[in-house]
Short mmCIF file of C-alpha atoms and ligand atoms in Angstrom, two decimals:
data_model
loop_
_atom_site.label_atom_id
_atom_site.label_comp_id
_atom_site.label_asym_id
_atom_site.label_seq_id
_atom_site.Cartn_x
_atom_site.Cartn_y
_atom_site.Cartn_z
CA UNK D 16 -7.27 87.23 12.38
CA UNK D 17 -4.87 84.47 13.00
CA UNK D 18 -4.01 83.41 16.32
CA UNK D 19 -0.94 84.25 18.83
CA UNK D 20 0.95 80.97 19.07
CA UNK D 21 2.20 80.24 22.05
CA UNK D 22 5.89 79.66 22.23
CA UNK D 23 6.14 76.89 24.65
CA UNK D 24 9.86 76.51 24.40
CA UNK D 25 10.69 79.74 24.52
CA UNK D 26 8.86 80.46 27.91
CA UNK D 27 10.23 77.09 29.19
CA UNK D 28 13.68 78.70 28.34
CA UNK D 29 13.36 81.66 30.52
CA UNK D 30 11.91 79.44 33.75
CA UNK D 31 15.23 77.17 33.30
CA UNK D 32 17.38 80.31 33.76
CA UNK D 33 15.76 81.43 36.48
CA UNK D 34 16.07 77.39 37.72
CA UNK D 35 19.67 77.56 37.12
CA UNK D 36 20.25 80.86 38.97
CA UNK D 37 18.07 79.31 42.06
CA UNK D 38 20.60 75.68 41.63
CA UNK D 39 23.30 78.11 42.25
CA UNK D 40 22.28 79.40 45.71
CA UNK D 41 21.14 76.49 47.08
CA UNK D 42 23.51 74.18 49.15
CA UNK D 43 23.09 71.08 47.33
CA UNK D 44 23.08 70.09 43.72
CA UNK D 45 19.51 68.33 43.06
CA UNK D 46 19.40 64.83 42.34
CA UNK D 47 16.88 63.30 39.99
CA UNK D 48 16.62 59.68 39.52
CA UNK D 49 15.25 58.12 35.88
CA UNK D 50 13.82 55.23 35.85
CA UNK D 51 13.78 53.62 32.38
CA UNK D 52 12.37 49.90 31.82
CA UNK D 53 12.41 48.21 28.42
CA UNK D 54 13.49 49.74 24.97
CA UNK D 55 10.33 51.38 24.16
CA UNK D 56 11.59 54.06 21.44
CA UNK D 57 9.15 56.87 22.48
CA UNK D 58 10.36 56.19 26.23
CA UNK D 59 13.88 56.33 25.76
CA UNK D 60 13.35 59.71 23.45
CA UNK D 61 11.75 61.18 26.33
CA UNK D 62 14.52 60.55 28.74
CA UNK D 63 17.41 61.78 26.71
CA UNK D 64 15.26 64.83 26.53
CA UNK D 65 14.85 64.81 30.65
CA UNK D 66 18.74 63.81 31.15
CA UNK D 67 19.50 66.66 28.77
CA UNK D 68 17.34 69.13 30.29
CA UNK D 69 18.87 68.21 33.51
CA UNK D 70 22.35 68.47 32.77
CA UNK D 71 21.26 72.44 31.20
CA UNK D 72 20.29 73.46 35.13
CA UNK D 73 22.62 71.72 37.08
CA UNK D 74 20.49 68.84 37.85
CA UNK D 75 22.49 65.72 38.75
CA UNK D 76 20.43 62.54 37.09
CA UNK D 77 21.29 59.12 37.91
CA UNK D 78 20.61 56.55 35.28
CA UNK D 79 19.23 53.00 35.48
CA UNK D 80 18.53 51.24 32.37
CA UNK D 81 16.38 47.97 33.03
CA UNK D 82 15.90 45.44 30.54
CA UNK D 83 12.14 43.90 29.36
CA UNK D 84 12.28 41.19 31.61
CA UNK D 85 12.71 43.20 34.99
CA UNK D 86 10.29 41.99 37.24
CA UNK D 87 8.30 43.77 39.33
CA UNK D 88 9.68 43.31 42.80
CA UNK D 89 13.14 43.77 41.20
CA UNK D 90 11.85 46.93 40.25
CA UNK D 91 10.19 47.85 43.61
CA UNK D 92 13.46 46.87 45.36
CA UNK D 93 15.37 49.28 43.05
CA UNK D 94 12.80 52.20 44.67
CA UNK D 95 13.18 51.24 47.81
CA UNK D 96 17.37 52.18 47.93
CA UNK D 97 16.61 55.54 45.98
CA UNK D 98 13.83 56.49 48.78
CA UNK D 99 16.76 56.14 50.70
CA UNK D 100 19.86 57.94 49.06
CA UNK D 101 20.03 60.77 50.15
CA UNK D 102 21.63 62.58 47.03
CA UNK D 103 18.26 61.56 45.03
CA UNK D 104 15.22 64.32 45.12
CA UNK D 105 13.35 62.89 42.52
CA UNK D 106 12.50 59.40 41.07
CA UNK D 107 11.26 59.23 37.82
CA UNK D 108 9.94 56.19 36.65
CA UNK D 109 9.27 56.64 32.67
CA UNK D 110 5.98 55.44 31.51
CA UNK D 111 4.24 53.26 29.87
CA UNK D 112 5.96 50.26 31.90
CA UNK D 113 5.62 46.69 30.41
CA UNK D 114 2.93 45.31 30.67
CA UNK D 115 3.78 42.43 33.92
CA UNK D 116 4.42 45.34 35.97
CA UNK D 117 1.43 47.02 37.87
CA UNK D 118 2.55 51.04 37.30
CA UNK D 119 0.09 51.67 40.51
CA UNK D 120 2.25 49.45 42.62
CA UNK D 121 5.60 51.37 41.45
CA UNK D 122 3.81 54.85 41.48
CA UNK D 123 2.43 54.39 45.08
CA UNK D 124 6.25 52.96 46.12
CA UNK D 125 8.06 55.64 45.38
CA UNK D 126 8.02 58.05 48.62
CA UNK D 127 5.76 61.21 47.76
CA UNK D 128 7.71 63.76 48.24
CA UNK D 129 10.31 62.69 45.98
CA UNK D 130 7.61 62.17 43.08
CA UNK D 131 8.82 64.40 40.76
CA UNK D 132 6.05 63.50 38.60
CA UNK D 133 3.58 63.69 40.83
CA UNK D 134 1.51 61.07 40.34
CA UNK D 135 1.44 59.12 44.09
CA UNK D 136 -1.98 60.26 45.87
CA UNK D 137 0.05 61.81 48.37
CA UNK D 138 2.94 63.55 46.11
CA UNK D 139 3.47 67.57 47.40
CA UNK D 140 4.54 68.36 44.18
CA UNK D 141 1.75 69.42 40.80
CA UNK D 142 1.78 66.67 38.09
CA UNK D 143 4.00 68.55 35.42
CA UNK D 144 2.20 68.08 32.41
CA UNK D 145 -0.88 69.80 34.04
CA UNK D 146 1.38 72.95 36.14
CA UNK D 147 3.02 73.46 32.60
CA UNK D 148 -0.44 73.83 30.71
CA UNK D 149 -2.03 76.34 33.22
CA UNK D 150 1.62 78.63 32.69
CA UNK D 151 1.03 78.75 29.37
CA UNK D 152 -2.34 79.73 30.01
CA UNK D 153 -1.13 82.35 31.95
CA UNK D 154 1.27 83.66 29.92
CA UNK D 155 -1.61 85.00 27.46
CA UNK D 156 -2.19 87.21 30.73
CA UNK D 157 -5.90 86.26 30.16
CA UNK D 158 -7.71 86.19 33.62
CA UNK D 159 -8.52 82.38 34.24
CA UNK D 160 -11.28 83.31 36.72
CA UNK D 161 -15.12 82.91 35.50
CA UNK D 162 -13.59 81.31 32.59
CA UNK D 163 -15.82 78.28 31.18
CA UNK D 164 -12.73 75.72 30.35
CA UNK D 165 -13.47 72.45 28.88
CA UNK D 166 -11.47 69.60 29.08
CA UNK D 167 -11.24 66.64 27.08
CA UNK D 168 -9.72 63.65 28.68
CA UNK D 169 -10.00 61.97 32.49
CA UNK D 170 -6.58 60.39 32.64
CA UNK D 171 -4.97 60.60 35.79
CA UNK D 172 -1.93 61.91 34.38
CA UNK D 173 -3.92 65.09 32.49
CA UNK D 174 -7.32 65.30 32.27
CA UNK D 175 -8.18 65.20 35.49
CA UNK D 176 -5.53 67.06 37.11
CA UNK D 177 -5.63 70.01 34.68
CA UNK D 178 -9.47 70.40 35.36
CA UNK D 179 -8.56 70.69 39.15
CA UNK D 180 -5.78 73.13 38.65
CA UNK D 181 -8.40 75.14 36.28
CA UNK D 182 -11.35 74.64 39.30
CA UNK D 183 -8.16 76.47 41.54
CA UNK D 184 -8.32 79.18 39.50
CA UNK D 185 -11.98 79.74 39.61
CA UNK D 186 -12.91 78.74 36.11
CA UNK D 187 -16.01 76.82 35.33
CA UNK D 188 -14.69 73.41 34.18
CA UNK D 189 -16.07 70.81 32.15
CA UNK D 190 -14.05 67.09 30.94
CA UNK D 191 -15.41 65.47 28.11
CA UNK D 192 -14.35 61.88 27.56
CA UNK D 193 -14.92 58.85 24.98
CA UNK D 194 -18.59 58.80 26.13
CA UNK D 195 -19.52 62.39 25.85
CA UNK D 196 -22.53 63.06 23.78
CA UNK D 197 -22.21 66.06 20.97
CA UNK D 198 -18.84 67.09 21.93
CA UNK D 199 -18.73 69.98 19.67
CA UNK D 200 -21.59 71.67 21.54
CA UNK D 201 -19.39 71.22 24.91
CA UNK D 202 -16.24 72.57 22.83
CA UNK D 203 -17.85 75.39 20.81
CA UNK D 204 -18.61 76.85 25.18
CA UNK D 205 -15.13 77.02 25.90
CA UNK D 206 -13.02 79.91 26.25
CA UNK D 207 -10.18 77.79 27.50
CA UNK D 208 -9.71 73.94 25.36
CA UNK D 209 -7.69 71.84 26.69
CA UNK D 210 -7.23 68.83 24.48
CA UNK D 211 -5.92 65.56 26.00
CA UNK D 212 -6.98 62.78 23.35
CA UNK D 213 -4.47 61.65 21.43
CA UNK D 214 -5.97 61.54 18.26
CA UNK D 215 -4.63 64.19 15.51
CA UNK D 216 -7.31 66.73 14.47
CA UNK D 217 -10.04 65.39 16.83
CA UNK D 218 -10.40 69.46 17.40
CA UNK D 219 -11.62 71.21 13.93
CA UNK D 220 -11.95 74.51 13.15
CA UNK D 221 -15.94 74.21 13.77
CA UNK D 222 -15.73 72.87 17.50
CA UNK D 223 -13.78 76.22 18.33
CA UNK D 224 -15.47 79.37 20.05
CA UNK D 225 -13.84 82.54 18.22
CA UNK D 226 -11.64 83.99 20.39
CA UNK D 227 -10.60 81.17 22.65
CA UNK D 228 -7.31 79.99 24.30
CA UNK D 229 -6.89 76.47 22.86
CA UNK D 230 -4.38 74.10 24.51
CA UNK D 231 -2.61 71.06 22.79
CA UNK D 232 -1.58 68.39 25.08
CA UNK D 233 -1.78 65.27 21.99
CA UNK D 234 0.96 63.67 20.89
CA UNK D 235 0.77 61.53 18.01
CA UNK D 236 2.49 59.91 15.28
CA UNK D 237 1.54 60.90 11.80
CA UNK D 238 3.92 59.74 8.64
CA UNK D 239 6.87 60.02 11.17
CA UNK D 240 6.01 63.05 12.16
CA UNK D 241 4.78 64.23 15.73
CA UNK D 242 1.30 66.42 15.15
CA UNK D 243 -1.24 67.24 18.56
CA UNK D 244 -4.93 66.64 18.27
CA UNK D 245 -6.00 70.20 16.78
CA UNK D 246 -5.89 70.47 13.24
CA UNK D 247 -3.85 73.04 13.69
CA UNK D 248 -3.61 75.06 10.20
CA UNK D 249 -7.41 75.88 10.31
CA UNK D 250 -7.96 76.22 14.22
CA UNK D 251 -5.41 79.06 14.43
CA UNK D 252 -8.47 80.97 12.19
CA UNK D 253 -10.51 80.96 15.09
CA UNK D 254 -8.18 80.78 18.15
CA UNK D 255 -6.84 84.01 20.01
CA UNK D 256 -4.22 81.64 21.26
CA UNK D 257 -2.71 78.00 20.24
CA UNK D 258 0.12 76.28 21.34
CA UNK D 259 1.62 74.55 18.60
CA UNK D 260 2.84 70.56 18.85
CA UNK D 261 5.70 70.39 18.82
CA UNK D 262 6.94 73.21 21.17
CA UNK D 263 3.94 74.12 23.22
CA UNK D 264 3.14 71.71 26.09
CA UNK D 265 5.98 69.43 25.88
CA UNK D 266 8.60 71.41 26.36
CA UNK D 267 6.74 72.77 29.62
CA UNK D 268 6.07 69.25 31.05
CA UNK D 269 10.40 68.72 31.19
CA UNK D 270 10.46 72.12 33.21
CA UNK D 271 8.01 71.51 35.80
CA UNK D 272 10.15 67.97 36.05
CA UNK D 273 12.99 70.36 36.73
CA UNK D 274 11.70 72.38 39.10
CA UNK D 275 10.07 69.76 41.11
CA UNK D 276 13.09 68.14 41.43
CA UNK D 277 14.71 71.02 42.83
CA UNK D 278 11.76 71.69 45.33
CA UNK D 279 12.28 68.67 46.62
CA UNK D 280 16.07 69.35 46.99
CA UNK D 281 14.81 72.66 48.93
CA UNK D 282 12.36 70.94 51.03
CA UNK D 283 15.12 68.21 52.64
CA UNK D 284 17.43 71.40 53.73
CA UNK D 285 14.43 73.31 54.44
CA UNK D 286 16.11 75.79 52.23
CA UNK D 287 13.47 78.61 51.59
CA UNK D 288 14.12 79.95 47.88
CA UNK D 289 10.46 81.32 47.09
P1 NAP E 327 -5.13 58.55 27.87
O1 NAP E 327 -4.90 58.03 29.24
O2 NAP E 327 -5.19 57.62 26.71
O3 NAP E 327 -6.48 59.41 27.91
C1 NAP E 327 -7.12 59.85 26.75
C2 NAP E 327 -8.45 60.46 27.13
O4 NAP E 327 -9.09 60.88 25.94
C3 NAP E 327 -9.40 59.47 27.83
O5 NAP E 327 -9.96 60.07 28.97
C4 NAP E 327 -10.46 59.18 26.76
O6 NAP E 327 -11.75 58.93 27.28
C5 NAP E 327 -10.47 60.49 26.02
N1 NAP E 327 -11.04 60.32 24.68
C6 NAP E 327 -10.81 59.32 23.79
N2 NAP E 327 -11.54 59.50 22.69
C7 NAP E 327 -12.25 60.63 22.88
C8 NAP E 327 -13.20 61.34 22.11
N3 NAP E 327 -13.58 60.92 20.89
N4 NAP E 327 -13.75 62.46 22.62
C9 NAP E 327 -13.39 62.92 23.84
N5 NAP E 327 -12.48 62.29 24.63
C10 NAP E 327 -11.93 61.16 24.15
O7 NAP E 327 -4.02 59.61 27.47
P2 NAP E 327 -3.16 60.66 28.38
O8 NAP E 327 -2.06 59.95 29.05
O9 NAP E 327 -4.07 61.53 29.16
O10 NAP E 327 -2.53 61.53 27.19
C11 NAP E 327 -3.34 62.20 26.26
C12 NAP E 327 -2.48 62.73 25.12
O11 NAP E 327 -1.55 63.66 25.64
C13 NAP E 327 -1.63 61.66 24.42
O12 NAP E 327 -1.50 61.99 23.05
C14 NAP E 327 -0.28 61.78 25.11
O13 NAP E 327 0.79 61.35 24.29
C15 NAP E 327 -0.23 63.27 25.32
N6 NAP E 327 0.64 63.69 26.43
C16 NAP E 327 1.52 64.68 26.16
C17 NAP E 327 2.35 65.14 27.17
C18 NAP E 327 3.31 66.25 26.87
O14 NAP E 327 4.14 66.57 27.70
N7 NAP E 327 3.22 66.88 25.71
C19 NAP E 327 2.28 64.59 28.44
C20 NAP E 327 1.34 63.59 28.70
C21 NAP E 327 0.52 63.15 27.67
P3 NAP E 327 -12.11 57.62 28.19
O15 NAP E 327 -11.59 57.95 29.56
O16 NAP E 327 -13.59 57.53 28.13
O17 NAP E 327 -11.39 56.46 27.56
#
């Protein structure tokens, strides 16, 4: 039996209606700040795709456009006027950053609650990425709880995150990394894979339980196209569910942007939407 795919855009669709109808009642449009140093190619994809989804809710975003040799106090004195204007909810600061500026410094200078992405120790908000992955997961209606999940990647931005968020909903979670011995044994336990690599087909067909929920967070670069880390094609044998790359976790990771943004828009008017 081949596996339900899981139609990432099409479920991050219906939550940016629903955005759009909450954007309407509140008493402010949302502002989201991006952040964009350098002409990395990849970088400036991504936040055409934010500005875009943006502009389909009723998000305001402010642009600024910084060249290579930005420094990093220029940068951090940029952040300090948007923690300030009041019309901004969210600062996004697109990453990678070159390499002379620390991305800890900026992260942990932008004020948490209008970290969108979630990333300062102290944001309110769920890293996007990670909140989009556990609503797909949810949208196979397949109880979480006394799950065994298992994770591979420990970035700050993933990994770890989405292993917490899978801990909050009672599953048994394990993260495998660069330095974990006989993955497949670890993989073949899972009835939840969450694969945060970034290296195509690192997940075969043989490292998948039958049955399981498999979740592709990769992103990578093959003949100029953009494949996950599951090799895809055989894995859906074995799957129940697969989200497919593109249009599974991406899509997701621009929503939760969105409505983060517009949280924080709540929050400052203590507007009560939920
Ligand atoms: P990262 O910081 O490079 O982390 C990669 C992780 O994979 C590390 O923890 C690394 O282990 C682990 N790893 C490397 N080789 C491994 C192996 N053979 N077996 C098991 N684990 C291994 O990357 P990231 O920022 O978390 O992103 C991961 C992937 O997700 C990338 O392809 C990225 O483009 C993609 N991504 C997609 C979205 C989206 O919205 N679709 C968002 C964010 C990221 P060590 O810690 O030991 O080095």
């Amino acid at each position: 039996m081949s596996a339900q795919i899981i139609n990432g855009k099409s479920i991050a669709q219906g939550i940016k209606k629903d955005l759009k109808t909450i954007i309407e009642k509140l008493p402010l449009k949302p502002g989201l700040a991006v952040v964009l140093v350098g002409d990395n190619p990849a970088s400036q994809v991504y936040v055409r795709m934010k500005k875009k989804a943006c502009q389909e809710v009723g998000i305001e975003s402010f642009s600024y456009y910084l060249d290579n040799t930005t420094t990093e106090s220029d940068l951090l004195s940029l952040l300090s006027k948007l923690n300030k204007n009041k019309n901004i909810h969210g600062i996004l600061v697109q990453l990678p950053l070159p390499k002379h500026i620390n991305a800890s410094n900026i992260i942990k200078a932008i004020l948490p609650e209008k970290d969108v992405d979630g990333f300062h120790p102290l944001s309110p908000h769920i890293p996007c990425t990670p909140a989009g992955i556990i609503k797909l997961i949810k949208s196979t209606k397949v109880n979480i709880a006394s799950k065994k999940a298992v994770v591979l990647g420990r970035s700050n931005i993933v990994g770890r995150p989405v292993a917490n968020l899978l801990i909050k909903e009672n599953a048994t979670v394990t993260i495998c990394h660069s330095y974990t011995r006989e993955l497949q044994k670890e993989t073949l336990q899972a009835d939840i894979l969450v694969s945060a690599v970034g290296r195509p087909k690192i997940i075969t067909e043989n490292m998948v339980k039958q049955g399981a929920i498999v979740i592709d967070v990769g992103t990578n670069r093959v003949d100029d196209r953009l494949v996950g880390d599951v090799d895809f094609d055989n894995v859906k044998n074995r799957a129940a569910y697969l989200t497919p790359v593109p249009g599974g976790v991406g899509p997701m990771t621009i929503t939760m942007l969105l409505k983060n943004t517009i949280d924080s828009a709540a929050n400052q008017y203590d507007f009560k939407y939920k």
